[in-house]
JSON list of C-alpha atoms in Angstrom, two decimals:
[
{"chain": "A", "resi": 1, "resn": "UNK", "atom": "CA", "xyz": [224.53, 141.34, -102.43]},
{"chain": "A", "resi": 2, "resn": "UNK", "atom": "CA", "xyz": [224.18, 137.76, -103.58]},
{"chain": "A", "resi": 3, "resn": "UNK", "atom": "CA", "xyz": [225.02, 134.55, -102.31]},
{"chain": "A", "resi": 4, "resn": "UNK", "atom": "CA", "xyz": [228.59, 134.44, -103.38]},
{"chain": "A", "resi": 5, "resn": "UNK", "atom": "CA", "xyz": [229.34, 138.06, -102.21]},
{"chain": "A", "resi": 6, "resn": "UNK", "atom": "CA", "xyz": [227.20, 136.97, -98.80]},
{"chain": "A", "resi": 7, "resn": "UNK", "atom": "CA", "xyz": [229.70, 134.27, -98.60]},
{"chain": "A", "resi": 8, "resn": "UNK", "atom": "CA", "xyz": [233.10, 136.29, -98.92]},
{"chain": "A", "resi": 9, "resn": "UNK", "atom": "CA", "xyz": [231.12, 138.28, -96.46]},
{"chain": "A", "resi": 10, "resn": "UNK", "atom": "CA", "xyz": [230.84, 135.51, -93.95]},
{"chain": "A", "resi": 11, "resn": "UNK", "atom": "CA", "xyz": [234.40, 134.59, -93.98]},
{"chain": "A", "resi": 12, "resn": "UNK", "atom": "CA", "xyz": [235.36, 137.44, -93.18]},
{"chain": "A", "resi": 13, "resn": "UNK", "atom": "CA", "xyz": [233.60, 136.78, -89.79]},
{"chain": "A", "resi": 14, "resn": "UNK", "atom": "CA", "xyz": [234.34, 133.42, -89.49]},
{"chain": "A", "resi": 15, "resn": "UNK", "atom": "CA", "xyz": [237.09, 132.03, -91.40]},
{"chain": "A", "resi": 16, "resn": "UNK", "atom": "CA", "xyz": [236.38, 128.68, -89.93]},
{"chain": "A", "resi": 17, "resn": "UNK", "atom": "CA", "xyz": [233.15, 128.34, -91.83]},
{"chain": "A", "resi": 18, "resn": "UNK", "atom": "CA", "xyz": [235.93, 128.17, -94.46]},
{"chain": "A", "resi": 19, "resn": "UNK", "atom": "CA", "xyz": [235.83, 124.30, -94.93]},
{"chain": "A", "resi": 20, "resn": "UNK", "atom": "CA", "xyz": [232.13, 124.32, -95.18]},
{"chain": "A", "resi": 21, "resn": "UNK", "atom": "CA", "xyz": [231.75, 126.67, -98.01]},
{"chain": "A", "resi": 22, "resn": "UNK", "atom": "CA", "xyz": [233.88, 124.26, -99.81]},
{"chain": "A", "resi": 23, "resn": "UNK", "atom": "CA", "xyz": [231.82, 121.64, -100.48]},
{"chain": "A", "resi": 24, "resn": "UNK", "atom": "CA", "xyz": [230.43, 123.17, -103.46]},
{"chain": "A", "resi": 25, "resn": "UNK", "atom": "CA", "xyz": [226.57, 121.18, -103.15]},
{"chain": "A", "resi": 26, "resn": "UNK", "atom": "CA", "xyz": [226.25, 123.51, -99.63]},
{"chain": "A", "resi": 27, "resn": "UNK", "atom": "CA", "xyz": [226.99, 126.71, -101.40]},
{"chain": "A", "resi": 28, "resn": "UNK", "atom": "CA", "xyz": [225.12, 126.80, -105.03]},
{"chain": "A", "resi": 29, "resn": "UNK", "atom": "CA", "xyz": [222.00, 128.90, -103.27]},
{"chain": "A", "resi": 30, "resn": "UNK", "atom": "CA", "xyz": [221.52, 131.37, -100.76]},
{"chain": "A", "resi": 31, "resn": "UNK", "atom": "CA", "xyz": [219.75, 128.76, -98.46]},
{"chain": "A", "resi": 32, "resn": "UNK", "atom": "CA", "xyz": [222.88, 126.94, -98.01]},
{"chain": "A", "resi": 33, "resn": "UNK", "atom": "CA", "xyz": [224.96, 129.46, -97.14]},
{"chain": "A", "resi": 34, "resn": "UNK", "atom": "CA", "xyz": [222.53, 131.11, -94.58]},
{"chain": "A", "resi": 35, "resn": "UNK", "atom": "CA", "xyz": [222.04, 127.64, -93.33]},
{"chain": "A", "resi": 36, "resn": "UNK", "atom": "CA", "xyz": [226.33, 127.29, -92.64]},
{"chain": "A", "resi": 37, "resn": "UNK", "atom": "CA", "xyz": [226.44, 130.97, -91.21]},
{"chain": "A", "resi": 38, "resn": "UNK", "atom": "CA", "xyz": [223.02, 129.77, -88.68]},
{"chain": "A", "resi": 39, "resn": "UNK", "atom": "CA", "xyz": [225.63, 126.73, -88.13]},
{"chain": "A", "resi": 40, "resn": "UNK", "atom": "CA", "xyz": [228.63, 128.94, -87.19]},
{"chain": "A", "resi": 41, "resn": "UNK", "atom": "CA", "xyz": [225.88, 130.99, -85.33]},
{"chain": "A", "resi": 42, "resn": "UNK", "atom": "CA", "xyz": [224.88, 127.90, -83.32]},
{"chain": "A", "resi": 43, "resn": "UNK", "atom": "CA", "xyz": [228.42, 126.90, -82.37]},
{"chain": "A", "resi": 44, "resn": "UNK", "atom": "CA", "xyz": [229.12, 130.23, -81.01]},
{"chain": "A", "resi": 45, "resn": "UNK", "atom": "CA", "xyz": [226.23, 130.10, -79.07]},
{"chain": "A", "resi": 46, "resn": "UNK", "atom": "CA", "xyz": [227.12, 127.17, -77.30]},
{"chain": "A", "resi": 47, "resn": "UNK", "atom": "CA", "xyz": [230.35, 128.55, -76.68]},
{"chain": "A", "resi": 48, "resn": "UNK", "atom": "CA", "xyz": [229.26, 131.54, -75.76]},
{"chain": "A", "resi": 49, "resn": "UNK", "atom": "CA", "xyz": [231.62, 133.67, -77.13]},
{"chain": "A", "resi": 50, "resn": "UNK", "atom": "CA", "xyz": [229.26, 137.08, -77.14]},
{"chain": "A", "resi": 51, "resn": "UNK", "atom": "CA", "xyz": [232.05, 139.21, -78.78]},
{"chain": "A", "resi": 52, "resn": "UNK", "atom": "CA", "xyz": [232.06, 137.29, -82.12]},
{"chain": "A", "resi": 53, "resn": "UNK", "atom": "CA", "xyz": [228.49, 136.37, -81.75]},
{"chain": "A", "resi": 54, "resn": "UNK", "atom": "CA", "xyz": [227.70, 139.77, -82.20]},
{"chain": "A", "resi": 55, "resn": "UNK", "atom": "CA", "xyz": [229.98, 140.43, -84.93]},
{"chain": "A", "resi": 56, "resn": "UNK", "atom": "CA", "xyz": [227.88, 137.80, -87.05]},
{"chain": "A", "resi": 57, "resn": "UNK", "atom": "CA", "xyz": [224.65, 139.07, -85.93]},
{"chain": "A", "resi": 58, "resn": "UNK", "atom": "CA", "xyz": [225.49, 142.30, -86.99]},
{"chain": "A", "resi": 59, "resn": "UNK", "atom": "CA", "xyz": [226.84, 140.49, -90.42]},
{"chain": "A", "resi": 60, "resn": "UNK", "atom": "CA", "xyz": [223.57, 138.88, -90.84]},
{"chain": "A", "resi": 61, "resn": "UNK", "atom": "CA", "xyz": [221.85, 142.05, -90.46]},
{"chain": "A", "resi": 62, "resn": "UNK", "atom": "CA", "xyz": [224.25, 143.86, -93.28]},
{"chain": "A", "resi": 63, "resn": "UNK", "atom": "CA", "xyz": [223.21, 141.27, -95.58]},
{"chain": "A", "resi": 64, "resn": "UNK", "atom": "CA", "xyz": [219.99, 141.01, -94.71]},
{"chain": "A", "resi": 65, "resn": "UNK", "atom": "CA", "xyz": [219.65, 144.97, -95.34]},
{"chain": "A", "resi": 66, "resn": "UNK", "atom": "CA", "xyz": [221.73, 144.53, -98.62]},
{"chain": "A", "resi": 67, "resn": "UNK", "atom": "CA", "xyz": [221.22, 141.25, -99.69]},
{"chain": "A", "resi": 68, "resn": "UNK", "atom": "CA", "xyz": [219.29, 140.68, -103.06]},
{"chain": "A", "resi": 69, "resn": "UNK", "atom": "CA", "xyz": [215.69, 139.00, -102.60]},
{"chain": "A", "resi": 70, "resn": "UNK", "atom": "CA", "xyz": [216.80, 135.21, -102.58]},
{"chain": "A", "resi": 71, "resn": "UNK", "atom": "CA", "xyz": [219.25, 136.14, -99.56]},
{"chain": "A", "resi": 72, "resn": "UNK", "atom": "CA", "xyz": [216.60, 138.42, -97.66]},
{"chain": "A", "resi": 73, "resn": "UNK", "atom": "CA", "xyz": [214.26, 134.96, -98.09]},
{"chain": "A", "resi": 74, "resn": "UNK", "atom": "CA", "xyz": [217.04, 132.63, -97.30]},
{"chain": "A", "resi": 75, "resn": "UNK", "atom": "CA", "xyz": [217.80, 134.86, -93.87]},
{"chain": "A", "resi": 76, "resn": "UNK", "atom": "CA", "xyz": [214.28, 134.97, -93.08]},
{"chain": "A", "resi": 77, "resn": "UNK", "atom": "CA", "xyz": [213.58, 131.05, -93.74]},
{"chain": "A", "resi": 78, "resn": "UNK", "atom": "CA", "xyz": [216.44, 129.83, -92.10]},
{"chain": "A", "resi": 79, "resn": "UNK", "atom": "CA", "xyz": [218.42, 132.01, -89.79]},
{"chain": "A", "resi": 80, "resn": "UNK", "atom": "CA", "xyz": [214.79, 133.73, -88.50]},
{"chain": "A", "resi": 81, "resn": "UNK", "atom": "CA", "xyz": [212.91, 130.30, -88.45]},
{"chain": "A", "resi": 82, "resn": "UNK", "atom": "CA", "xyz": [215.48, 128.89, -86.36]},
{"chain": "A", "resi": 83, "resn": "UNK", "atom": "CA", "xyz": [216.02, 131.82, -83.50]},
{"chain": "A", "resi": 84, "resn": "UNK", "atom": "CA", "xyz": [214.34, 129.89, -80.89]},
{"chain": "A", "resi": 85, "resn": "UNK", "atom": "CA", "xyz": [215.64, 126.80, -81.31]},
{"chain": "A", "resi": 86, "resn": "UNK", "atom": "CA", "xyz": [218.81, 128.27, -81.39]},
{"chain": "A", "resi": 87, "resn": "UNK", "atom": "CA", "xyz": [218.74, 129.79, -77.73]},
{"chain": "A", "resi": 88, "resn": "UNK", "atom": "CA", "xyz": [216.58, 126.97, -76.40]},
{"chain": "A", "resi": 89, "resn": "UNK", "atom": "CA", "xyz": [218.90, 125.12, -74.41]},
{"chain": "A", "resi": 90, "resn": "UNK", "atom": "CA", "xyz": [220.40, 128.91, -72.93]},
{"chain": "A", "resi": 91, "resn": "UNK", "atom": "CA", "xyz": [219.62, 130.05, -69.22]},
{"chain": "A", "resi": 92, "resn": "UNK", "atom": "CA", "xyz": [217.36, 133.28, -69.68]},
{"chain": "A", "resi": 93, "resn": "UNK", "atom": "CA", "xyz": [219.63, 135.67, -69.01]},
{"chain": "A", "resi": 94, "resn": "UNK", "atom": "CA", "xyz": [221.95, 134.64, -71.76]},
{"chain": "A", "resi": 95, "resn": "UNK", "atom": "CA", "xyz": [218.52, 134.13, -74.22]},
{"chain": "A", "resi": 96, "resn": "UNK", "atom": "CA", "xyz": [217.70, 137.39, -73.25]},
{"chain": "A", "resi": 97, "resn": "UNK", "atom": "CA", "xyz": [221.41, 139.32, -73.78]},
{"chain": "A", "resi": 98, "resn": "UNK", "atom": "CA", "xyz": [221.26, 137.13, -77.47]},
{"chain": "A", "resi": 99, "resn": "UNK", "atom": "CA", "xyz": [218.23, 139.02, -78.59]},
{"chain": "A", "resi": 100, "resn": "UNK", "atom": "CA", "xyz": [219.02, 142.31, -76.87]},
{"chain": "A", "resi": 101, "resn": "UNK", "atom": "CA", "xyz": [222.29, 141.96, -79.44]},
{"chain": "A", "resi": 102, "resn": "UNK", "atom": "CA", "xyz": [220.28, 140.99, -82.69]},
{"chain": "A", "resi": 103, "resn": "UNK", "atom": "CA", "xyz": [220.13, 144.14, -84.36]},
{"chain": "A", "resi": 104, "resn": "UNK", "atom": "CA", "xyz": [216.48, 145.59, -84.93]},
{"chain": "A", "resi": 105, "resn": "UNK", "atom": "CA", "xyz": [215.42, 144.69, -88.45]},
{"chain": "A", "resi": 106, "resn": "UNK", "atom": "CA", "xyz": [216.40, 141.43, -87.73]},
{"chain": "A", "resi": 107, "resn": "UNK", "atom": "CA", "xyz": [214.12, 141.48, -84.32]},
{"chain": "A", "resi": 108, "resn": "UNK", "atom": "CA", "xyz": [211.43, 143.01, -86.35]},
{"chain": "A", "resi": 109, "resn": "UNK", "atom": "CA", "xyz": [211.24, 140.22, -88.98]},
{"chain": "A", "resi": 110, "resn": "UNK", "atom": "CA", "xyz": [212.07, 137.45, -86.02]},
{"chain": "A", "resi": 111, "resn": "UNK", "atom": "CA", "xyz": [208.46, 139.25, -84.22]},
{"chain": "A", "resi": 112, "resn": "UNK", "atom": "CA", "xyz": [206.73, 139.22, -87.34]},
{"chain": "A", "resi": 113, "resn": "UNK", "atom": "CA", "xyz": [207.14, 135.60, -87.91]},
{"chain": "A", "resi": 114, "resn": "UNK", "atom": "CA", "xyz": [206.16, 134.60, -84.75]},
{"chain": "A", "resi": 115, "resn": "UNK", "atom": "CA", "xyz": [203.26, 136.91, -84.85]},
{"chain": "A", "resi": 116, "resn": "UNK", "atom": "CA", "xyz": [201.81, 136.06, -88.54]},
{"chain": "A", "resi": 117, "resn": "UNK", "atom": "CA", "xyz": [201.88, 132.32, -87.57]},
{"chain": "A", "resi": 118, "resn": "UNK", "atom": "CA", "xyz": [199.24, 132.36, -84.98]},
{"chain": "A", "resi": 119, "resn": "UNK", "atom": "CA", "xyz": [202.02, 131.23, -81.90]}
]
């Protein structure tokens, strides 16, 4: 999967991310459109709506499993990277049900990254 299919992918998850994608500077790499999805991710997270949340996460973990090499790096550079700042401002309980929901190879990359930088 590419950044283009990754993309189709993502709206079909949230169609809202729609008018993003169109500004064609934001979607010309794999890093942009991993960094609208993280976006979308954000929002929902503030929101808290858990049942779509998890829908993504589980999206992000499809194309993180099928994704070709630029995506895996874009995933693990931007949507990884920014986990914690991402669930900063949530009570622990809710920071804790978020990454009970991320689906395991996502967790796994999330720990290694934490763990290879010496935190």
């Amino acid at each position: 999967m590419n950044h283009t299919e990754a993309m189709q992918e993502i709206l079909k998850v949230v169609p809202e991310s729609e008018e993003e994608f169109k500004d064609t500077f934001r979607t010309r790499n794999s890093f942009m459109v991993i960094n609208v999805f993280t976006k979308q991710i954000r929002k929902l997270i503030r929101k808290k709506d858990q049942k779509v949340l998890v829908t993504c996460l589980n999206k992000m973990d499809e194309m993180y499993k099928k994704g070709d090499q630029a995506l895996k790096s874009a995933i693990e550079s931007v949507f990884i990277y920014s986990l914690d700042s991402l669930t900063f401002t949530c009570d622990k309980a809710y920071k804790n049900l978020i990454f009970e929901k991320i689906p395991l190879p996502l967790k796994n990359a999330y720990l290694h990254q934490v763990y290879k930088s010496g935190i």
